[in-house]
Coordinates of N, CA and C in Angstrom, one line a residue:
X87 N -11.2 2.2 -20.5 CA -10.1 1.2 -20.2 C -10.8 -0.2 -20.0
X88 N -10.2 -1.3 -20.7 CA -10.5 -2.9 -20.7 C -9.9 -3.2 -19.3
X89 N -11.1 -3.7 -18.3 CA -10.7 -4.9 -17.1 C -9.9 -5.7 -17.4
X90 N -8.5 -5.4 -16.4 CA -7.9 -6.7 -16.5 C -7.3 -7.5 -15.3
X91 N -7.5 -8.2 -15.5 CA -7.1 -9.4 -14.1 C -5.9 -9.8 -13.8
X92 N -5.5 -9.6 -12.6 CA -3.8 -10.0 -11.9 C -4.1 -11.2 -10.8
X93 N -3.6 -12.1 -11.2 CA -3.3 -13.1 -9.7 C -2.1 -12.9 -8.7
X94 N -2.0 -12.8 -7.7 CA -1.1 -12.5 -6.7 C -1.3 -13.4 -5.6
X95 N -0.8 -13.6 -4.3 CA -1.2 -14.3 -3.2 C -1.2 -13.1 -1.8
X96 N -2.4 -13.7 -1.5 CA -3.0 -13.1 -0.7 C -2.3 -13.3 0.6
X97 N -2.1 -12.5 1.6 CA -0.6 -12.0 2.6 C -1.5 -12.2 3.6
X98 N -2.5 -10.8 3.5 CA -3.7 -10.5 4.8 C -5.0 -10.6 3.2
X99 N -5.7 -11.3 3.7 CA -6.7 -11.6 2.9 C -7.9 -10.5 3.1
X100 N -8.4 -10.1 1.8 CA -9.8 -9.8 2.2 C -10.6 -9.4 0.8
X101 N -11.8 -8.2 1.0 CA -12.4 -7.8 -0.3 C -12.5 -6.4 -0.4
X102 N -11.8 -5.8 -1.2 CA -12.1 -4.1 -1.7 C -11.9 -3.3 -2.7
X103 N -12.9 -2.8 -2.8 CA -12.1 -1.8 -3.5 C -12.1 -0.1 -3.7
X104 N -11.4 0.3 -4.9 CA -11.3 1.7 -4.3 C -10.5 2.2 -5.4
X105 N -9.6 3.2 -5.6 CA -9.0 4.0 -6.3 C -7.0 3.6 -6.0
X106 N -6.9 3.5 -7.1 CA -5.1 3.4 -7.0 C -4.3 4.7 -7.1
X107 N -3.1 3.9 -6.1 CA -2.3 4.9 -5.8 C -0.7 4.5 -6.5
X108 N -0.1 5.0 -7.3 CA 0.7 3.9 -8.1 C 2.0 4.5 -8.2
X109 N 3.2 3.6 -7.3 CA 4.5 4.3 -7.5 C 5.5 3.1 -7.8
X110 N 5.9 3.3 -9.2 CA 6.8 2.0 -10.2 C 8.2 2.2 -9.1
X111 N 8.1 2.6 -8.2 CA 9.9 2.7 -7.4 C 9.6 2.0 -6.1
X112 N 10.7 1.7 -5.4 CA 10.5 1.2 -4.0 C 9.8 2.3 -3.3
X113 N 8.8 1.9 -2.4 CA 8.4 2.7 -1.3 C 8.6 3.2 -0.1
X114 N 8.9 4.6 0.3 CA 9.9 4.4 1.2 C 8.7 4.9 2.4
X115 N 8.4 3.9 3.2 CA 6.9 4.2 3.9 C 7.7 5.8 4.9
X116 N 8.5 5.5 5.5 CA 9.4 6.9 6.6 C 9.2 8.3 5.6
X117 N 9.5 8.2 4.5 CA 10.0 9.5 4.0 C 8.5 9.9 3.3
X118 N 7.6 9.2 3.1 CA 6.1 9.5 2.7 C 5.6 10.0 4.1
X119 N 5.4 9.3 4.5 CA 4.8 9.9 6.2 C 5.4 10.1 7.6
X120 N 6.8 10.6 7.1 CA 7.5 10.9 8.6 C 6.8 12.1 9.6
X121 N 5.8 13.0 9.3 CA 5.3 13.5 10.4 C 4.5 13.0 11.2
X122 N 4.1 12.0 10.2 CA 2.8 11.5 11.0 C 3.5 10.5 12.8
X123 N 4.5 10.3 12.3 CA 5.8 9.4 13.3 C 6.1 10.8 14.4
X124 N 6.8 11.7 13.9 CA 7.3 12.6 13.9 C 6.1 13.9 14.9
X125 N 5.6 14.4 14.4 CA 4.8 15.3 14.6 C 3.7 15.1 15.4
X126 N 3.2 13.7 15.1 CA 1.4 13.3 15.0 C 0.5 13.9 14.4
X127 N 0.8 14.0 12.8 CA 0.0 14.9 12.0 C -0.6 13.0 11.8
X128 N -2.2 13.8 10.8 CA -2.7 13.0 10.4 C -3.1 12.8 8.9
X129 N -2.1 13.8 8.6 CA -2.2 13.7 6.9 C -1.4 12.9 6.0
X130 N -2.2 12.2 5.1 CA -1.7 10.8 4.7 C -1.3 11.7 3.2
X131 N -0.4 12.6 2.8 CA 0.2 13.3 1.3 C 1.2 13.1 1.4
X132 N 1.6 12.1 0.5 CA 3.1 11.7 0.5 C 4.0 13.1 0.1
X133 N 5.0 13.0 1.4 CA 6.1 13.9 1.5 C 7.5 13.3 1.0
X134 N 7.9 12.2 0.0 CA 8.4 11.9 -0.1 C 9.3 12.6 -1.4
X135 N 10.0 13.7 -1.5 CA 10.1 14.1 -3.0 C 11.2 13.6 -3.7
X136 N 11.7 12.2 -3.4 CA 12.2 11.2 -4.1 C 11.2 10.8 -4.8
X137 N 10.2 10.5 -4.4 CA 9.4 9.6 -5.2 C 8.1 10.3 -6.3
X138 N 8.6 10.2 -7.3 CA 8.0 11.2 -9.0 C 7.0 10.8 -8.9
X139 N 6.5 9.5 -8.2 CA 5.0 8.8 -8.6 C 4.1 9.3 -7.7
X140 N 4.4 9.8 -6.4 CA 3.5 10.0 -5.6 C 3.4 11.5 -4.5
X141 N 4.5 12.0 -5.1 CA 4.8 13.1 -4.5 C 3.7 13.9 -4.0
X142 N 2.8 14.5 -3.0 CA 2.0 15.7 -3.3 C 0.5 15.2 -3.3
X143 N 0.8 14.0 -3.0 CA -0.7 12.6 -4.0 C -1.3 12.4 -2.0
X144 N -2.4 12.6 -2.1 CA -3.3 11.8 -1.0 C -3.2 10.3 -0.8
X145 N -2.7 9.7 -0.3 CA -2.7 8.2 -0.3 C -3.5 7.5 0.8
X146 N -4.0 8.2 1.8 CA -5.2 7.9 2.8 C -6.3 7.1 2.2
X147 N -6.7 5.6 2.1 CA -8.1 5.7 1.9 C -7.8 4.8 0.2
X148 N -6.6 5.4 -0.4 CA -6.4 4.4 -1.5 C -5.9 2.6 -1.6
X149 N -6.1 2.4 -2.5 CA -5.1 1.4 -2.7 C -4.0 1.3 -3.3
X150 N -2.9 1.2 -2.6 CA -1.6 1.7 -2.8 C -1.0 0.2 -3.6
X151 N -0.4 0.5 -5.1 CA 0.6 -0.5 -5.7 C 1.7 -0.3 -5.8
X152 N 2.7 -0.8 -5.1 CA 4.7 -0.3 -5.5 C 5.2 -1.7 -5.9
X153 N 6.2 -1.9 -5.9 CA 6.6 -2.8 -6.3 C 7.5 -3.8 -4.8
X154 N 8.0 -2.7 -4.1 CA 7.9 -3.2 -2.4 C 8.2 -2.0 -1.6
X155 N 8.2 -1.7 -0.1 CA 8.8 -1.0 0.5 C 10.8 -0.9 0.6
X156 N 10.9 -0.2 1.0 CA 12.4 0.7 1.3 C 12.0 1.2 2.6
X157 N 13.4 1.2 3.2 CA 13.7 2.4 4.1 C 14.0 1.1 5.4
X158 N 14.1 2.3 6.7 CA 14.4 1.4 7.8 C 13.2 1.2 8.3
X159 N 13.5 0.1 9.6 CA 12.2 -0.7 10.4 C 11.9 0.2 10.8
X160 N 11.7 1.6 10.8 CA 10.7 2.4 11.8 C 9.8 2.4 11.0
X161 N 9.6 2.1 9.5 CA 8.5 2.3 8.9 C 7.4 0.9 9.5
X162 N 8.1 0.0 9.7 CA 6.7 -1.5 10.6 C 6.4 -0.4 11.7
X163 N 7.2 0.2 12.3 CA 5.9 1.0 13.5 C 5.0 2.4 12.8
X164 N 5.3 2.9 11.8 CA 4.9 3.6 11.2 C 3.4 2.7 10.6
X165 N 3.4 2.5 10.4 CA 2.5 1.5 9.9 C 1.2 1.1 10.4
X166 N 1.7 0.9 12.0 CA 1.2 0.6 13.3 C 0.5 2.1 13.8
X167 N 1.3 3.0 13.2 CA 0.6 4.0 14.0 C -0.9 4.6 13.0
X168 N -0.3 4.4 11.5 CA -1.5 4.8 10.9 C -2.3 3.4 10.6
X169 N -2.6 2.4 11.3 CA -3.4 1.5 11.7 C -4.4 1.7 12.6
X170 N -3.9 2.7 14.0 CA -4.0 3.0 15.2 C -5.2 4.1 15.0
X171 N -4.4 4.5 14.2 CA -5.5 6.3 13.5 C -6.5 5.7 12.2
X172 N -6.2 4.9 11.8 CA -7.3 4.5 10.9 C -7.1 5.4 9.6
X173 N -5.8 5.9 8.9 CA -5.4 6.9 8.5 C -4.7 5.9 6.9
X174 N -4.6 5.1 7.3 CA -3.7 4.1 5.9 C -4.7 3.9 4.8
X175 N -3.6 3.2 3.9 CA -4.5 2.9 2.8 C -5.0 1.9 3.0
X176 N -6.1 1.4 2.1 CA -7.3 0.7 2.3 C -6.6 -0.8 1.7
X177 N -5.4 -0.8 1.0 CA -5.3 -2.2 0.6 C -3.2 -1.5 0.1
X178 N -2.7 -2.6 0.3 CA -1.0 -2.7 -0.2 C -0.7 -4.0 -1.1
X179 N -0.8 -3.4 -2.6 CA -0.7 -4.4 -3.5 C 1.0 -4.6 -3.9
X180 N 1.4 -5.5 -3.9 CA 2.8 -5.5 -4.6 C 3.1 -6.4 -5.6
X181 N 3.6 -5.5 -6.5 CA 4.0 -6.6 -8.0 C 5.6 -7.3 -7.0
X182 N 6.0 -7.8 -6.2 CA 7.3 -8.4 -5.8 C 6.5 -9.4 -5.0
X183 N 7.8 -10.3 -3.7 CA 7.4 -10.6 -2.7 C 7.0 -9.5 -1.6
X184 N 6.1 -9.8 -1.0 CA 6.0 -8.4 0.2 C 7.4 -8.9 1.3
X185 N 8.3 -7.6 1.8 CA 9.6 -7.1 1.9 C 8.6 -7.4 3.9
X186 N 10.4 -7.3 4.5 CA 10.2 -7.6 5.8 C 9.5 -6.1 6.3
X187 N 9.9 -5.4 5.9 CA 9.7 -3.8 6.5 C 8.1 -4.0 6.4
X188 N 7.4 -4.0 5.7 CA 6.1 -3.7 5.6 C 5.5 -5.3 6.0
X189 N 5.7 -6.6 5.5 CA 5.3 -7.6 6.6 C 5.0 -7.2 7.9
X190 N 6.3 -6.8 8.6 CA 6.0 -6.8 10.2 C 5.0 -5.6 10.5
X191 N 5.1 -4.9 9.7 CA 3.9 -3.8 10.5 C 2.7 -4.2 10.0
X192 N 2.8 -4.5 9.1 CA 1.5 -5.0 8.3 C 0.5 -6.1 9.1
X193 N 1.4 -7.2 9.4 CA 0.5 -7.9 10.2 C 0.6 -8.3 11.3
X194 N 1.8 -7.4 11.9 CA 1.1 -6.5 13.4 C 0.3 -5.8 13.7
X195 N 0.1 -4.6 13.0 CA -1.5 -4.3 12.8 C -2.3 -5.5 13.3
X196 N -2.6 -6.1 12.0 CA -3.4 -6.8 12.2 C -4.0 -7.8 13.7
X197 N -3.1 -8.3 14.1 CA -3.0 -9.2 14.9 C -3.3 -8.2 16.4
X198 N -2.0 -7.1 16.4 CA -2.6 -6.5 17.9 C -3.2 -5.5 18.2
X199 N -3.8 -4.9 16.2 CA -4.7 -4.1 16.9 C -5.8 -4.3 16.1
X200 N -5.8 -5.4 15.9 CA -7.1 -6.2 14.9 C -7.4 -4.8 14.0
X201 N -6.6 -4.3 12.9 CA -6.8 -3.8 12.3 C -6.0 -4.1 10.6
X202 N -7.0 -4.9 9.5 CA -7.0 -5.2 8.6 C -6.6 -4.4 7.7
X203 N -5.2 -4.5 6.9 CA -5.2 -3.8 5.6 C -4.6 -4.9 4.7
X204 N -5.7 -4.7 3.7 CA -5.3 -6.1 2.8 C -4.3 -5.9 2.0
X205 N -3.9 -7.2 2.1 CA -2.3 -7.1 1.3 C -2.1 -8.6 0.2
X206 N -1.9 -8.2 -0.8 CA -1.3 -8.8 -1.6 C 0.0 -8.6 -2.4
X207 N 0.6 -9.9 -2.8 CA 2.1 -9.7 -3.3 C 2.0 -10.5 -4.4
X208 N 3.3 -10.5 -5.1 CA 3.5 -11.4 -6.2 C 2.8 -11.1 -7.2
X209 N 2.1 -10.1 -7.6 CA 1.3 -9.8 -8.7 C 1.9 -9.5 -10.3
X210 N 3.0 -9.5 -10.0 CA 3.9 -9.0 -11.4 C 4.3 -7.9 -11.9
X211 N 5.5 -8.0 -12.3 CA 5.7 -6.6 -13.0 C 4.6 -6.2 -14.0
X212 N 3.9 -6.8 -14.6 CA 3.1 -6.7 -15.3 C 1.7 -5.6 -14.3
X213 N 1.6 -5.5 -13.6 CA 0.3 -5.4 -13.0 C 1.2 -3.8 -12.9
X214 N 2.3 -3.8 -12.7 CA 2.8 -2.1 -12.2 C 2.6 -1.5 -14.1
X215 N 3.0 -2.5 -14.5 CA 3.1 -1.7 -16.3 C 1.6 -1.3 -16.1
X216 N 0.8 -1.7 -15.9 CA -0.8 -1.8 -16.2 C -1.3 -0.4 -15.7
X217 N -1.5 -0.8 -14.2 CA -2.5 0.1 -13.4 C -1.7 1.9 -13.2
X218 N -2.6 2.3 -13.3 CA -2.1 3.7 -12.8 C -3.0 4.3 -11.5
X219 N -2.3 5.8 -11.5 CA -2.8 6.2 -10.0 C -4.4 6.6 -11.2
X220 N -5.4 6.8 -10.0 CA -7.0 7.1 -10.0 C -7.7 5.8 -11.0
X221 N -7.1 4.9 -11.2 CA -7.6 3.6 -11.9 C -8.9 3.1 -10.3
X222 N -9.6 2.8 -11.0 CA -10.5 1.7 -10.4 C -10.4 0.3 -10.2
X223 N -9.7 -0.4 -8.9 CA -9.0 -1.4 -8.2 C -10.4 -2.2 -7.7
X224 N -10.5 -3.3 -7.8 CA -11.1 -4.0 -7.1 C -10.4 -5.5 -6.8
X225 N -10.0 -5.5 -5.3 CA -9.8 -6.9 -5.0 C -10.5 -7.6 -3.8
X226 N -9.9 -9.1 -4.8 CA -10.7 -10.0 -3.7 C -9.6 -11.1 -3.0
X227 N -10.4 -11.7 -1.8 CA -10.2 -12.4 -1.3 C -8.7 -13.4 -1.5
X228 N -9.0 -14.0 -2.5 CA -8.6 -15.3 -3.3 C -7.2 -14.7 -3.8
X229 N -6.9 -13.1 -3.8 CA -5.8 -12.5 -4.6 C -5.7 -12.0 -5.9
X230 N -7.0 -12.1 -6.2 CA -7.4 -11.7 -7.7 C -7.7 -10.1 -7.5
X231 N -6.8 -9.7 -8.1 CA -7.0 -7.8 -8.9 C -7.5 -7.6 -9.8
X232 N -8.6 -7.2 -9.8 CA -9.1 -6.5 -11.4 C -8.5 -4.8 -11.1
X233 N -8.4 -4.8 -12.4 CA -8.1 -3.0 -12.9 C -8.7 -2.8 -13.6
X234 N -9.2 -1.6 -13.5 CA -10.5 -0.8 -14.6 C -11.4 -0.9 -14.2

């Protein structure tokens, strides 16, 4: 696979990378990890069996691309909790604007439990056509994604 480059803007800034996790539908953060809310499991395998792209898939530790979140505001505390546990993915890329649902948890995290997950948006429909799940992600700072 040929490297290719996406520009986006950078939400929560930083540098990583890692392995993609890739679902072309809205993300519904509640119905992927409602035990973890629910139960206090700490397993990050999306339970969501709406979603064809990620069903069954490990998403702990990846870099997750959707196009935005879905679902209601329990997912911003959802968010919060696998921030808490150290249990989320390592970066949230979005080919859209990033959505209020994942904003507020996202950089609540950040702020009150000084725990960084880097986030970019605006990357394009083009970037969801591109990358797939187990692709090799590297981003930076500035909002630049390579794939491959």
């Amino acid at each position: 696979m040929a490297k290719k480059i996406f520009k986006g803007r950078p939400c929560l800034p930083g540098n990583i990378g890692g392995e993609a996790a890739v679902s072309r539908l809205g993300f519904s953060t509640s119905a992927a990890w409602i035990d973890i809310m629910l139960k206090g499991s700490e397993s990050t395998i999306c339970t969501d069996g709406d979603n064809r792209d990620l069903y069954g898939k490990e998403l702990g530790g990846k870099i997750l691309c959707i196009p935005q979140t879905i679902g209601s505001s329990s997912a911003s505390c959802l968010m919060m909790i696998m921030a808490e546990k150290k249990i989320g993915p390592k970066a949230w890329l979005f080919s859209r604007h990033i959505d209020s649902l994942a904003a507020g948890g996202l950089l609540l995290a950040d702020i009150w439990l000084d725990h960084r997950s880097i986030t970019i948006d605006l990357l394009g429909d083009e970037f969801l056509d591109y990358v797939n799940t187990g692709d090799p992600v590297t981003v930076h700072a500035d909002g630049t994604v390579e794939v491959g």
